[in-house]
Amino acid sequence: MKVSIRRRLGLAMASALAVATFGFVAAASAASSVTVYYQRPSGWTTVNIHYAPYGGSWTPVPGVAMQPACTGWLSRTIDLGDAAGLQVVFNNGSGVWDNNNGADYRLGTGDVTVAAGRPGTGNPCATPTPSPSGSPTATPTPTSTPGTPTGSPLGGDPREDTIYFVMTARFNDGDSANNRGGSQHVKSGNAANGDPMFRGDFEGLIDKLDYIKGLGFSAIWITPVVLNRSDYDYHGYHGWDFYRIDGRLETAGNTYQDLIDKAHAKGIKIYQDVVYNHSSRWGAKGLFTPTVYGVRDSQWSWYYDQPNAGFAYDGLTVEPTSGRSYYNGDIWSTTEPVGNTCLNWGRPTGGRSAEGYTLYNCQWPSPTSGMFPAEYYHRCWIGNWEGEDARSCWTHEDLADLNTESAVVQSHLINAYNRYIDMGVDGFRVDTAVHIPRNTWNRRFLPAIRQHAIATHGDKGRDFYVFGEVAAFVHDKWNRGSVNHSAQFFTWKERREYSADDIRAAAEQFEYENLMGPGNQPTSTNAFLDGNTYHEPDHSRFSGMNVIDMRMHMNFGEAGNAFHNGRDSDDSYNDATYNAVYVDSHDYGPNKSSVRYAGGTDAWAENMSLMWTFRGIPTLYYGSEIEFQAGRPIDCGPSCPLATTGRAYFGDHLAGSVTATDFGVVASASGAVATTLAQPLVKHVQRLNQIRRAIPALQKGQYSTEGISGTMAFKRRFTAGGVDSFALVALSGTATFTGIPNGTYVDAVTGDTRTVGDGTLTAAASGKGNLRVYVLSLPGNPAPGRIGTAGPYLR
């Protein structure tokens, strides 16, 4: 309890410690006050602040009540007299204290914050004010602005869903008025195809929610929605204003909030892609924005937009003469700006651009240029992808690596993403999670996400699904022996204490865990049956982050390889049943292929059959249901037209109307979308979704291969409350199951019924992509029988 610190030190000593440690002046020159903002912890309905101005007395226990300030935050303004700060602790009025681990919080004057055990400065409920170009500010931008729309997540176990992944700007165009091509529009070849990089939008996605539901998906993972400003940023990963939705995705009546609400009305969740690791090369609005050298001469006038006094970049405004989207006119200068820290400002480097143009120092942001203050950004390039610098340096010139161990950066990001939690999104897919130390995730970001989700949405907030991209592009269980860069590593809490300073703690953790090595990492049985019995999983050591199953992804060139490699890794995740599983994505195909999956329709069907019945959450990249762009390069940047890549515009295949009456059930369709819905893999994924939704064991069950013969065969069971679901699964061949419970089994694919009296059942699923799912009828849990109609693979 906090009062022990006060009794132990005494008021005079505590005041002296504050002066010595934090540099507070003992006697302020004038009266001062402080407004303390406190982020409400989960489960606290009452919050009291118990405090003592430096040199003054403590309030009587339990202190004074704090008042609501904005969503998730409470505040209290305190008159400090001549004191330069105060000591603070908080409690819930029922004996539970937040006392900074026994050290009390020591705060200054003005607006200060305490969130997730971390003090900061600024008003989290105020409208953000951008910092001057090239000038950092320590004032955090808000948790939510006044009038910010709010929604409610759907809640429920995320394993009950399947995920459809769309690149919003490339999926379907609802309104061409917000389309933008950028300065690379002609050069890239997109103009010749009438295909601006920003083409799809939320309106187009809303228009095709029934298409996605008709496929059977109950969750949509969308690319980042924050305002971007790099020149080829349709994908959303070059965030610049983390507090603003990119206007190229919104239209009147079809905002991001509208998408969330309309998807929820159809029973579909929204998983938002988020980036904590980096901003755009131009920094982050409200945190730090560098000024770069630019000159509109005969060589560079095509690149540098006209400067416009008072212009604030919005991604939409176009130059009146050329019609080109404003891009960088507000962040360059020929004259060296006051306070410039970039070396050799404007001097020729001696190099030439690809066009043969003269290159100048400070022309583009760089970590080693001196442009970026260390408090906000890391200032080095990655030299070793399995080394510590892979977590603390830039990966690419247009990804400015945020100093995520900085309290100000942490506050900026936490408060930004709280806004989207407020809007009712159902989860976050975390980009480049591996480039932030696990210790920082576990100390700062993951607790902040969970705390805010629960404080805002109660029990539904407890179901907020976080799954991270830990890109280990190897076939090994552990990424070249480096545990710190392996996907499963991020699913665990820390097992020892590190220094209070986050930068030092990150280095300590890296060294400690690498020395421990793969053989000394924690293991789990959470994904595995005990014989035929489901057991209560132990999530006490779960970090709060689930992950994309990178090892299965790397091996999905052939379903059997993915299955066996997945099994081999599952004891090293906290709970592999929560893994997001996909074949390919907007970045890579299997085996780090640079092209979209092109293994053939039968192989795609087999991969899907495995994903929909094995542990984990099936995830499908848009268009894969018709082998869209199979064999095409997934991404080639601005050097070729998007239409020739795996990120091509999909809307032409969705033209027309479609109405879904249930998940996997289409009532009517016309136009091009009707042709799309008639494709064999579409029929396959529709039925797989119907089967998976009807059998809890396939969604949430633990599994075992004990006593089973067959190339890809396993048994799964889920038992909780009144649900007991037990299923035998055989893919693309014959399998024999021994030592199973006796009783009546019914195949969900054919309706075949078997009575087992000797603990043995043989299932035959002939043909690649075919499947048998024999479900045991149990008291109160009858087998569902045949689900759906025979299709090209499930027959």
PDB file of N, CA and C in Angstrom, residues 39 101 115-118 404-405 410 414 436-449 451 492-494 496-509 543-544:
ATOM      1  N   GLN A  39      -5.728   7.455 -16.565  1.00  0.00           N
ATOM      2  CA  GLN A  39      -6.454   6.497 -17.408  1.00  0.00           C
ATOM      3  C   GLN A  39      -7.031   5.407 -16.511  1.00  0.00           C
ATOM      4  N   ASN A 101       4.317   0.938  -8.085  1.00  0.00           N
ATOM      5  CA  ASN A 101       5.137  -0.142  -7.519  1.00  0.00           C
ATOM      6  C   ASN A 101       5.849   0.271  -6.233  1.00  0.00           C
ATOM      7  N   ALA A 115      -0.832   6.853 -17.208  1.00  0.00           N
ATOM      8  CA  ALA A 115      -1.542   5.831 -17.975  1.00  0.00           C
ATOM      9  C   ALA A 115      -0.725   4.556 -17.974  1.00  0.00           C
ATOM     10  N   ALA A 116      -1.358   3.455 -17.577  1.00  0.00           N
ATOM     11  CA  ALA A 116      -0.697   2.146 -17.584  1.00  0.00           C
ATOM     12  C   ALA A 116       0.640   2.182 -16.833  1.00  0.00           C
ATOM     13  N   GLY A 117       0.656   2.898 -15.690  1.00  0.00           N
ATOM     14  CA  GLY A 117       1.863   2.954 -14.887  1.00  0.00           C
ATOM     15  C   GLY A 117       2.927   3.888 -15.401  1.00  0.00           C
ATOM     16  N   ARG A 118       2.564   4.732 -16.355  1.00  0.00           N
ATOM     17  CA  ARG A 118       3.563   5.583 -17.010  1.00  0.00           C
ATOM     18  C   ARG A 118       3.147   7.048 -16.906  1.00  0.00           C
ATOM     19  N   THR A 404      10.247   3.517 -29.749  1.00  0.00           N
ATOM     20  CA  THR A 404       9.101   3.016 -28.981  1.00  0.00           C
ATOM     21  C   THR A 404       9.417   2.826 -27.506  1.00  0.00           C
ATOM     22  N   GLU A 405      10.671   3.065 -27.107  1.00  0.00           N
ATOM     23  CA  GLU A 405      10.998   3.023 -25.691  1.00  0.00           C
ATOM     24  C   GLU A 405      10.901   4.417 -25.057  1.00  0.00           C
ATOM     25  N   GLN A 410       5.382   6.522 -26.790  1.00  0.00           N
ATOM     26  CA  GLN A 410       4.403   5.560 -26.292  1.00  0.00           C
ATOM     27  C   GLN A 410       3.053   6.225 -26.057  1.00  0.00           C
ATOM     28  N   ILE A 414      -0.311   5.147 -27.983  1.00  0.00           N
ATOM     29  CA  ILE A 414      -1.382   4.572 -27.159  1.00  0.00           C
ATOM     30  C   ILE A 414      -2.640   5.413 -27.264  1.00  0.00           C
ATOM     31  N   ILE A 436       9.829  -4.349 -32.500  1.00  0.00           N
ATOM     32  CA  ILE A 436       9.705  -3.719 -31.186  1.00  0.00           C
ATOM     33  C   ILE A 436      10.009  -4.795 -30.149  1.00  0.00           C
ATOM     34  N   PRO A 437      10.838  -4.522 -29.154  1.00  0.00           N
ATOM     35  CA  PRO A 437      11.165  -5.550 -28.157  1.00  0.00           C
ATOM     36  C   PRO A 437       9.912  -6.092 -27.466  1.00  0.00           C
ATOM     37  N   ARG A 438       9.921  -7.392 -27.228  1.00  0.00           N
ATOM     38  CA  ARG A 438       8.783  -7.996 -26.534  1.00  0.00           C
ATOM     39  C   ARG A 438       8.555  -7.316 -25.191  1.00  0.00           C
ATOM     40  N   ASN A 439       9.624  -6.930 -24.521  1.00  0.00           N
ATOM     41  CA  ASN A 439       9.493  -6.297 -23.226  1.00  0.00           C
ATOM     42  C   ASN A 439       8.709  -4.989 -23.311  1.00  0.00           C
ATOM     43  N   THR A 440       8.895  -4.242 -24.395  1.00  0.00           N
ATOM     44  CA  THR A 440       8.130  -3.009 -24.584  1.00  0.00           C
ATOM     45  C   THR A 440       6.669  -3.313 -24.843  1.00  0.00           C
ATOM     46  N   TRP A 441       6.406  -4.333 -25.661  1.00  0.00           N
ATOM     47  CA  TRP A 441       5.019  -4.755 -25.854  1.00  0.00           C
ATOM     48  C   TRP A 441       4.382  -5.134 -24.515  1.00  0.00           C
ATOM     49  N   ASN A 442       5.096  -5.944 -23.744  1.00  0.00           N
ATOM     50  CA  ASN A 442       4.513  -6.472 -22.511  1.00  0.00           C
ATOM     51  C   ASN A 442       4.366  -5.416 -21.424  1.00  0.00           C
ATOM     52  N   ARG A 443       5.269  -4.447 -21.399  1.00  0.00           N
ATOM     53  CA  ARG A 443       5.189  -3.389 -20.393  1.00  0.00           C
ATOM     54  C   ARG A 443       4.188  -2.310 -20.758  1.00  0.00           C
ATOM     55  N   ARG A 444       4.167  -1.941 -22.016  1.00  0.00           N
ATOM     56  CA  ARG A 444       3.473  -0.708 -22.404  1.00  0.00           C
ATOM     57  C   ARG A 444       2.248  -0.934 -23.283  1.00  0.00           C
ATOM     58  N   PHE A 445       2.488  -1.402 -24.499  1.00  0.00           N
ATOM     59  CA  PHE A 445       1.423  -1.358 -25.497  1.00  0.00           C
ATOM     60  C   PHE A 445       0.320  -2.385 -25.266  1.00  0.00           C
ATOM     61  N   LEU A 446       0.682  -3.621 -24.964  1.00  0.00           N
ATOM     62  CA  LEU A 446      -0.353  -4.643 -24.789  1.00  0.00           C
ATOM     63  C   LEU A 446      -1.228  -4.371 -23.566  1.00  0.00           C
ATOM     64  N   PRO A 447      -0.656  -4.021 -22.403  1.00  0.00           N
ATOM     65  CA  PRO A 447      -1.541  -3.671 -21.281  1.00  0.00           C
ATOM     66  C   PRO A 447      -2.429  -2.473 -21.577  1.00  0.00           C
ATOM     67  N   ALA A 448      -1.893  -1.498 -22.324  1.00  0.00           N
ATOM     68  CA  ALA A 448      -2.696  -0.315 -22.644  1.00  0.00           C
ATOM     69  C   ALA A 448      -3.882  -0.684 -23.527  1.00  0.00           C
ATOM     70  N   ILE A 449      -3.655  -1.555 -24.514  1.00  0.00           N
ATOM     71  CA  ILE A 449      -4.750  -1.990 -25.390  1.00  0.00           C
ATOM     72  C   ILE A 449      -5.825  -2.697 -24.581  1.00  0.00           C
ATOM     73  N   GLN A 451      -6.380  -2.764 -21.299  1.00  0.00           N
ATOM     74  CA  GLN A 451      -7.009  -1.933 -20.284  1.00  0.00           C
ATOM     75  C   GLN A 451      -8.050  -1.010 -20.901  1.00  0.00           C
ATOM     76  N   TRP A 492       4.349 -14.792 -25.098  1.00  0.00           N
ATOM     77  CA  TRP A 492       4.648 -15.060 -23.688  1.00  0.00           C
ATOM     78  C   TRP A 492       4.943 -13.785 -22.911  1.00  0.00           C
ATOM     79  N   LYS A 493       4.585 -13.793 -21.627  1.00  0.00           N
ATOM     80  CA  LYS A 493       4.990 -12.747 -20.707  1.00  0.00           C
ATOM     81  C   LYS A 493       6.484 -12.867 -20.417  1.00  0.00           C
ATOM     82  N   GLU A 494       7.036 -11.815 -19.802  1.00  0.00           N
ATOM     83  CA  GLU A 494       8.424 -11.888 -19.356  1.00  0.00           C
ATOM     84  C   GLU A 494       8.530 -12.824 -18.151  1.00  0.00           C
ATOM     85  N   ARG A 496      11.326 -12.590 -16.016  1.00  0.00           N
ATOM     86  CA  ARG A 496      12.181 -11.953 -15.021  1.00  0.00           C
ATOM     87  C   ARG A 496      11.995 -10.450 -15.105  1.00  0.00           C
ATOM     88  N   GLU A 497      12.479  -9.749 -14.101  1.00  0.00           N
ATOM     89  CA  GLU A 497      12.389  -8.299 -14.078  1.00  0.00           C
ATOM     90  C   GLU A 497      13.622  -7.692 -14.759  1.00  0.00           C
ATOM     91  N   TYR A 498      13.390  -6.560 -15.427  1.00  0.00           N
ATOM     92  CA  TYR A 498      14.490  -5.838 -16.068  1.00  0.00           C
ATOM     93  C   TYR A 498      14.524  -4.410 -15.535  1.00  0.00           C
ATOM     94  N   SER A 499      15.486  -3.647 -15.977  1.00  0.00           N
ATOM     95  CA  SER A 499      15.628  -2.262 -15.534  1.00  0.00           C
ATOM     96  C   SER A 499      14.361  -1.461 -15.797  1.00  0.00           C
ATOM     97  N   ALA A 500      14.140  -0.438 -14.969  1.00  0.00           N
ATOM     98  CA  ALA A 500      12.955   0.398 -15.149  1.00  0.00           C
ATOM     99  C   ALA A 500      12.999   1.166 -16.458  1.00  0.00           C
ATOM    100  N   ASP A 501      14.197   1.551 -16.903  1.00  0.00           N
ATOM    101  CA  ASP A 501      14.352   2.254 -18.173  1.00  0.00           C
ATOM    102  C   ASP A 501      14.099   1.290 -19.325  1.00  0.00           C
ATOM    103  N   ASP A 502      13.191   1.657 -20.232  1.00  0.00           N
ATOM    104  CA  ASP A 502      12.777   0.744 -21.293  1.00  0.00           C
ATOM    105  C   ASP A 502      13.893   0.430 -22.274  1.00  0.00           C
ATOM    106  N   ILE A 503      14.756   1.401 -22.561  1.00  0.00           N
ATOM    107  CA  ILE A 503      15.850   1.155 -23.502  1.00  0.00           C
ATOM    108  C   ILE A 503      16.823   0.135 -22.915  1.00  0.00           C
ATOM    109  N   ARG A 504      17.183   0.341 -21.665  1.00  0.00           N
ATOM    110  CA  ARG A 504      18.090  -0.596 -21.018  1.00  0.00           C
ATOM    111  C   ARG A 504      17.427  -1.967 -20.868  1.00  0.00           C
ATOM    112  N   ALA A 505      16.147  -1.967 -20.526  1.00  0.00           N
ATOM    113  CA  ALA A 505      15.435  -3.234 -20.346  1.00  0.00           C
ATOM    114  C   ALA A 505      15.386  -4.037 -21.641  1.00  0.00           C
ATOM    115  N   ALA A 506      15.218  -3.344 -22.773  1.00  0.00           N
ATOM    116  CA  ALA A 506      15.156  -4.053 -24.060  1.00  0.00           C
ATOM    117  C   ALA A 506      16.470  -4.761 -24.349  1.00  0.00           C
ATOM    118  N   ALA A 507      17.580  -4.093 -24.087  1.00  0.00           N
ATOM    119  CA  ALA A 507      18.883  -4.713 -24.317  1.00  0.00           C
ATOM    120  C   ALA A 507      19.114  -5.885 -23.362  1.00  0.00           C
ATOM    121  N   GLU A 508      18.694  -5.706 -22.115  1.00  0.00           N
ATOM    122  CA  GLU A 508      18.849  -6.778 -21.125  1.00  0.00           C
ATOM    123  C   GLU A 508      18.043  -8.007 -21.519  1.00  0.00           C
ATOM    124  N   GLN A 509      16.801  -7.762 -21.973  1.00  0.00           N
ATOM    125  CA  GLN A 509      15.961  -8.892 -22.359  1.00  0.00           C
ATOM    126  C   GLN A 509      16.538  -9.630 -23.554  1.00  0.00           C
ATOM    127  N   SER A 543       0.982 -13.218 -23.083  1.00  0.00           N
ATOM    128  CA  SER A 543       1.380 -11.811 -23.159  1.00  0.00           C
ATOM    129  C   SER A 543       0.238 -10.881 -23.510  1.00  0.00           C
ATOM    130  N   GLY A 544      -0.741 -11.383 -24.237  1.00  0.00           N
ATOM    131  CA  GLY A 544      -1.796 -10.539 -24.791  1.00  0.00           C
ATOM    132  C   GLY A 544      -1.697 -10.408 -26.295  1.00  0.00           C
TER     133      GLY A 544
END
